[in-house]
Amino acid sequence: MNKIAQIFDSLDYGPAPEAADQANAWLNSHDRVFGHFIDGAWTAPGKTFASTNPASSEKLAEVTDGTTEDVDTAVRAARAAFPGWSALSGYERGKFLYAIARMIQKHSRLLAVLETMDNGKPIRESRDADIPLVARHFYHHAGWATHLSSQFPGMVPYGVCGQIIPWNFPLLMLAWKIAPALAAGNTVVLKPAEFTSLTALLFAEICERVGLPKGVVNIVTGEGETGAAIVNHPDVDKIAFTGSTEVGKIIRAATAGSGKGLSLELGGKSPYIVFEDADLDSAVEGLVEAIWFNQGQVCCAGSRLLVQESIEERFIAKVKTRMAKLRVGDPLDKSVDIGALVAPVQVERIRDLMQRGIAEGAEVYEPDGQVPATGCFLKPALVTNVSPANTLVAEEIFGPVLVAMSFRTPEEAVALANNTRYGLAATVWSENINLALDIAPKLKAGVVWINGTNNFDAAVGFGGYKESGFGREGGREGMASYLKPSWEKDLQPAPVRPHGEPVEPRGRANPLDAGHLDQTAKMYIGGKQARPDSAYNRPVVSPDGTSVGEVGEGNRKDIRNAVEAARAASGWGTTAAHTRAQILYYLAENLDYRRTEFAARIKAQAGEDGDREVALSVERLFAFAGWADKYDGAVHNPPLRAVAAAMIEPLGVIGIVAPPSQPLLGSIALIAPALAMGNTVVVVPSDRSPLSMTDFYQVLETSDVPSGVVNIVTGDSVTLAKTLAEHDGVDGMWFVGPADASAMVEKASVGNLKQTWTSRGLDYDLADPRFGGDYFLGKATQVKNVWIPYGA
Ligand code: NAI
Ligand code: MG
């Protein structure tokens, strides 16, 4: 047989390697050793470590391990560049972003090859996915820069942003961080991951070539300690991190109380749900994309296959057939599907996890065939026979390992899908659009792909729910996370008021000497008046020391009951916005009806003008009734045959600790926006003047508020704030109080990475009309982007 006939016979691939000579030439032009890029110039290399090609184990270059001093120099350069950069017009900044996008496009092949060499990902992916998305991100944000002042009036940049990125999409993660930061007028210090620094250094050179002002972008290479030095630097105003949930939690704790902005894009264990009426062949192709794209080293990888029992056998057989056709090998080969994992340590990690899973009963299928003998290669793997508790089901593997389970009903699919501490992404396959659109809102994930997977676009936000982090990248919401209201920068310290201590009424030391018989206000939990678990009460006294009543001394148990009630009332979140509005209007009406009584109570507890505070509280309820059906989502039109519906969803349960002042408004101003957006709340009212809110439950009872939507626990603010912040059933936490207690709340929230807003001892005057606007609505909600393809 001649050669061509043989090829027709075997249909084998020949090698189709992409040339590496240009990337090597670029590395050589730097003598294969790099310092940092700080203040528009290259520093002399310091102590260095190797950046290697994981497919060949060949050393590509030496990069500098950034010290605390290096980080400090970079932060100072970024600080010095900030006034000039932020003062440029949006158009001027936009032109720089546009120039960067053009340069990336012009040098796309060089960037793609270098990325593949340093990371091990197939050239097909770096060439067709990573780098085009990088360029798209800079183009998109050139536009945001141009229109910033009209689109985000009153908003200003944070200042210096510290950005720390992982190794799985090195240049793409850099783009997701740097493009919006620069568009907003921030300057940045970015640290690439230690395994993959090279494209960030090539990017630095691009910044140089486009004439970006010195110090606007600083790249400091290094390992975890260098990252920690950025996180802990006192002159950094915002931290943006993508990486493991473990490090994300360290950063959350480290930044607590610092006032630094924070966005975290962390791990995932995303479900890939296939219903019996799905187009199975398409779903198989989607699955290949979901779990074997980038060797499965994808935060949003569809790593948990949930397949309907009726088609399980057929679908799994198709998956196995397809797996056998995946080609594992040299990432620079244009016809390779699965390249090298990033580093030997990751291969070991995956092998360890697999062994644990197998010991727990898992069965593993791997197709026949060989992978290259040297380099970080693994075969694609399919894991079956697992219970939800199996390590391979629960842990993020970050490798080419798919775990399969089955379900019978849509309800069961949703329950299994949500049975994870993560909430980054989810995929739904069904030809029944009604079913798919019914399931999407029920999935606790920041991105839902219907009949598709791993779609990304700069115009569509990306980010997680639950322990997958908070904040979004891309879209309007991503842009917003690099801006803050200008007035926040001018806040003064709140007048210091004693807090937490029950104030003893003058001249009374004996707790039995209650001023009022039968005037102990109850707590309000699950729609019922509740006595405190502790069976202790605390006195309420007027500023002149007169006893005006008693309230229960709430404890951990009361908080637990209240959180349970709030969780059980989650139906509030899917109640029609119109209905929520009607109920808030009704609350306003009923409070107004009793304004004289409420005003007198405020006057008695706080000595302040009660009439004004009641009027403001009524107005605030009215304002948020009006907001309920207006603060809503968007439909994006990404460059694919799909629309992405950006849906605004509530956080879930919000713990609210009200300020000591403004006994009524202090709570109402925070409850109203939370309720309007569909959250349920556990509120700890002012601990010195709690009676206005214990009176308020009578208003709740007469206003059709469903049981459990508002729960009121009285007691010491700081003690109860700690319990709420530590509770994993609470999704968000708002705290008004001193700086040290605010820091405590942020730190205690690390367990389930709840989103926090704290006043940090600053004078947030909740009577200010700005708090009737959308300030709290963004904090009460998270955006879920649902991708819906079209075309027959
Ligand atoms: P990692 O979270 O340690 O690394 C991400 C980045 O954080 C790197 O730039 C690293 O230098 C930096 N870093 C590490 N410790 C730090 C600290 N204390 N303070 C500040 N920055 C710090 O992830 P790693 O160790 O490379 O991978 C381990 C596992 O984490 C993976 O197997 C995977 O499961 C998960 N991971 C998830 C990612 C995602 O996008 N969801 C990305 C990378 C890793
Ligand atoms: Mg490398």
Coordinates of N, CA and C in Angstrom, one line a residue, residues 633-725:
G633 N -32.9 42.9 36.1 CA -31.7 42.5 35.3 C -31.6 43.0 33.9
A634 N -30.8 42.3 33.1 CA -30.6 42.8 31.7 C -30.5 41.6 30.8
V635 N -30.6 41.8 29.6 CA -30.4 40.7 28.6 C -29.2 41.1 27.8
H636 N -28.1 40.3 27.8 CA -26.9 40.6 27.1 C -26.9 39.9 25.7
N637 N -26.2 40.4 24.8 CA -26.1 39.8 23.5 C -24.7 39.5 23.1
P638 N -24.2 38.4 23.7 CA -22.8 38.1 23.4 C -22.6 37.6 22.0
P639 N -21.3 37.6 21.5 CA -21.0 37.3 20.1 C -21.1 35.8 19.9
L640 N -22.3 35.2 20.2 CA -22.6 33.8 20.0 C -24.0 33.8 19.6
R641 N -24.5 32.6 19.2 CA -26.0 32.5 19.0 C -26.6 32.2 20.3
A642 N -26.6 33.2 21.2 CA -27.2 33.0 22.5 C -27.5 34.4 23.1
V643 N -28.4 34.4 24.0 CA -28.6 35.6 24.9 C -28.2 35.2 26.3
A644 N -27.8 36.1 27.1 CA -27.5 35.8 28.5 C -28.4 36.7 29.3
A645 N -29.3 36.1 30.1 CA -30.2 36.8 30.9 C -29.5 37.0 32.3
A646 N -29.2 38.3 32.6 CA -28.6 38.6 33.9 C -29.7 38.8 34.9
M647 N -29.9 37.8 35.7 CA -31.1 37.9 36.6 C -30.6 38.3 38.0
I648 N -31.3 39.2 38.6 CA -31.0 39.7 39.9 C -31.6 38.8 40.9
E649 N -30.9 38.2 41.8 CA -31.4 37.3 42.8 C -31.0 37.8 44.2
P650 N -31.9 37.4 45.2 CA -31.5 37.8 46.6 C -30.3 37.0 47.1
L651 N -29.7 37.5 48.1 CA -28.6 36.7 48.7 C -29.2 35.5 49.4
G652 N -30.3 35.7 50.1 CA -30.9 34.6 50.8 C -31.3 35.1 52.2
V653 N -30.6 34.7 53.2 CA -30.9 35.2 54.6 C -29.8 36.3 54.9
I654 N -30.3 37.5 55.3 CA -29.3 38.5 55.7 C -29.5 38.8 57.1
G655 N -28.3 38.8 57.8 CA -28.3 39.1 59.2 C -28.0 40.6 59.3
I656 N -28.9 41.4 60.0 CA -28.8 42.8 60.1 C -28.6 43.2 61.6
V657 N -27.6 43.9 61.8 CA -27.4 44.5 63.2 C -27.4 46.0 63.1
A658 N -28.5 46.6 63.6 CA -28.8 48.0 63.4 C -27.9 48.9 64.4
P659 N -27.8 50.1 64.0 CA -27.0 51.0 64.9 C -27.7 51.3 66.2
P660 N -26.9 51.7 67.2 CA -27.5 52.0 68.5 C -28.5 53.2 68.4
S661 N -28.2 54.2 67.6 CA -29.1 55.4 67.4 C -30.2 55.1 66.5
Q662 N -31.1 56.0 66.4 CA -32.3 55.9 65.5 C -33.0 54.5 65.7
P663 N -33.7 54.4 66.8 CA -34.2 53.0 67.2 C -35.1 52.4 66.1
L664 N -35.9 53.2 65.4 CA -36.8 52.6 64.4 C -36.1 52.7 63.0
L665 N -35.7 53.9 62.6 CA -35.1 54.0 61.2 C -33.9 53.2 61.1
G666 N -33.1 53.1 62.1 CA -31.8 52.3 62.0 C -32.1 50.9 61.6
S667 N -33.2 50.3 62.0 CA -33.5 49.0 61.5 C -34.2 49.0 60.2
I668 N -35.2 49.9 60.1 CA -36.1 49.9 58.9 C -35.3 50.2 57.6
A669 N -34.3 51.2 57.8 CA -33.5 51.6 56.6 C -32.7 50.4 56.0
L670 N -32.4 49.4 56.9 CA -31.7 48.2 56.4 C -32.6 47.1 56.0
I671 N -33.7 46.9 56.7 CA -34.6 45.8 56.5 C -35.3 46.0 55.1
A672 N -35.7 47.3 54.9 CA -36.6 47.5 53.7 C -35.9 47.2 52.4
P673 N -34.6 47.6 52.1 CA -34.0 47.1 50.9 C -33.8 45.6 50.8
A674 N -33.4 45.0 52.0 CA -33.2 43.6 52.0 C -34.5 42.8 51.6
L675 N -35.6 43.3 52.2 CA -36.9 42.6 51.9 C -37.4 42.9 50.4
A676 N -37.2 44.1 50.0 CA -37.6 44.5 48.6 C -37.0 43.5 47.6
M677 N -35.7 43.1 47.8 CA -35.0 42.3 46.9 C -35.3 40.8 47.1
G678 N -36.1 40.5 48.1 CA -36.5 39.1 48.2 C -35.7 38.3 49.3
N679 N -34.9 39.0 50.1 CA -34.2 38.3 51.2 C -35.1 38.2 52.4
T680 N -34.8 37.2 53.2 CA -35.4 37.2 54.6 C -34.4 37.7 55.5
V681 N -34.8 38.2 56.7 CA -33.8 38.8 57.6 C -34.0 38.3 59.0
V682 N -32.8 38.4 59.7 CA -32.8 38.3 61.1 C -32.2 39.6 61.6
V683 N -33.0 40.4 62.3 CA -32.5 41.7 62.7 C -32.3 41.8 64.2
V684 N -31.2 42.4 64.5 CA -30.9 42.7 65.9 C -31.0 44.3 66.0
P685 N -32.1 44.7 66.6 CA -32.3 46.2 66.7 C -31.4 46.8 67.6
S686 N -31.4 48.1 67.6 CA -30.5 48.9 68.5 C -30.5 48.3 69.9
D687 N -29.3 48.0 70.5 CA -29.3 47.4 71.7 C -29.6 48.3 72.9
R688 N -29.5 49.6 72.7 CA -29.9 50.5 73.8 C -31.4 50.9 73.7
S689 N -31.9 50.9 72.5 CA -33.3 51.4 72.3 C -34.1 50.4 71.5
P690 N -34.3 49.2 71.9 CA -34.8 48.1 71.1 C -36.4 48.1 71.0
L691 N -37.0 49.0 71.8 CA -38.5 48.8 71.9 C -39.2 49.2 70.7
S692 N -38.6 50.1 69.9 CA -39.4 50.5 68.7 C -39.5 49.3 67.7
M693 N -38.5 48.5 67.7 CA -38.6 47.3 66.8 C -39.5 46.2 67.4
T694 N -39.5 46.1 68.7 CA -40.4 45.1 69.3 C -41.8 45.5 69.1
D695 N -42.0 46.8 69.2 CA -43.4 47.3 68.8 C -43.7 47.0 67.3
F696 N -42.7 47.0 66.5 CA -42.9 46.9 65.1 C -43.4 45.5 64.7
Y697 N -43.2 44.5 65.5 CA -43.8 43.2 65.1 C -45.3 43.2 65.1
Q698 N -45.9 44.1 65.8 CA -47.3 44.2 65.7 C -47.7 44.8 64.3
V699 N -46.9 45.7 63.8 CA -47.1 46.2 62.4 C -46.9 45.1 61.4
L700 N -45.9 44.3 61.6 CA -45.6 43.1 60.7 C -46.8 42.2 60.7
E701 N -47.3 41.9 61.9 CA -48.4 41.0 62.0 C -49.7 41.4 61.3
T702 N -49.8 42.7 61.2 CA -51.1 43.2 60.5 C -50.8 43.6 59.0
S703 N -49.7 43.3 58.5 CA -49.4 43.8 57.1 C -49.1 42.6 56.1
D704 N -49.5 41.4 56.4 CA -49.4 40.3 55.5 C -48.0 39.9 55.2
V705 N -47.1 40.2 56.1 CA -45.7 39.8 55.9 C -45.7 38.3 56.3
P706 N -45.2 37.4 55.4 CA -45.3 36.0 55.8 C -44.4 35.6 56.9
S707 N -44.7 34.6 57.7 CA -44.0 34.2 58.9 C -42.5 33.9 58.5
G708 N -41.6 34.4 59.3 CA -40.2 34.0 59.1 C -39.5 35.0 58.2
V709 N -40.2 35.9 57.5 CA -39.5 36.8 56.6 C -38.7 37.8 57.4
V710 N -39.3 38.3 58.5 CA -38.6 39.2 59.4 C -38.6 38.6 60.8
N711 N -37.4 38.4 61.3 CA -37.2 37.9 62.6 C -36.4 38.9 63.5
I712 N -36.9 39.1 64.7 CA -36.2 40.1 65.5 C -35.7 39.5 66.8
V713 N -34.4 39.6 67.0 CA -33.8 39.1 68.2 C -33.1 40.3 68.9
T714 N -33.6 40.5 70.2 CA -33.0 41.6 71.0 C -31.8 41.1 71.8
G715 N -31.0 42.0 72.2 CA -29.8 41.6 73.0 C -28.6 42.5 72.7
D716 N -27.5 42.0 73.1 CA -26.2 42.8 72.9 C -25.8 42.7 71.4
S717 N -25.6 43.8 70.8 CA -25.4 43.9 69.4 C -24.2 43.1 69.0
V718 N -23.1 43.3 69.6 CA -21.8 42.7 69.2 C -21.8 41.2 69.4
T719 N -22.4 40.8 70.6 CA -22.4 39.3 70.8 C -23.3 38.6 69.8
L720 N -24.4 39.2 69.5 CA -25.3 38.6 68.5 C -24.8 38.7 67.1
A721 N -24.1 39.8 66.8 CA -23.5 40.0 65.5 C -22.5 38.8 65.2
K722 N -21.7 38.5 66.3 CA -20.7 37.4 66.1 C -21.4 36.1 65.8
T723 N -22.4 35.8 66.5 CA -23.2 34.6 66.3 C -23.8 34.5 64.9
L724 N -24.3 35.6 64.5 CA -24.9 35.7 63.1 C -23.8 35.5 62.1
A725 N -22.7 36.2 62.3 CA -21.6 36.1 61.3 C -21.0 34.7 61.2

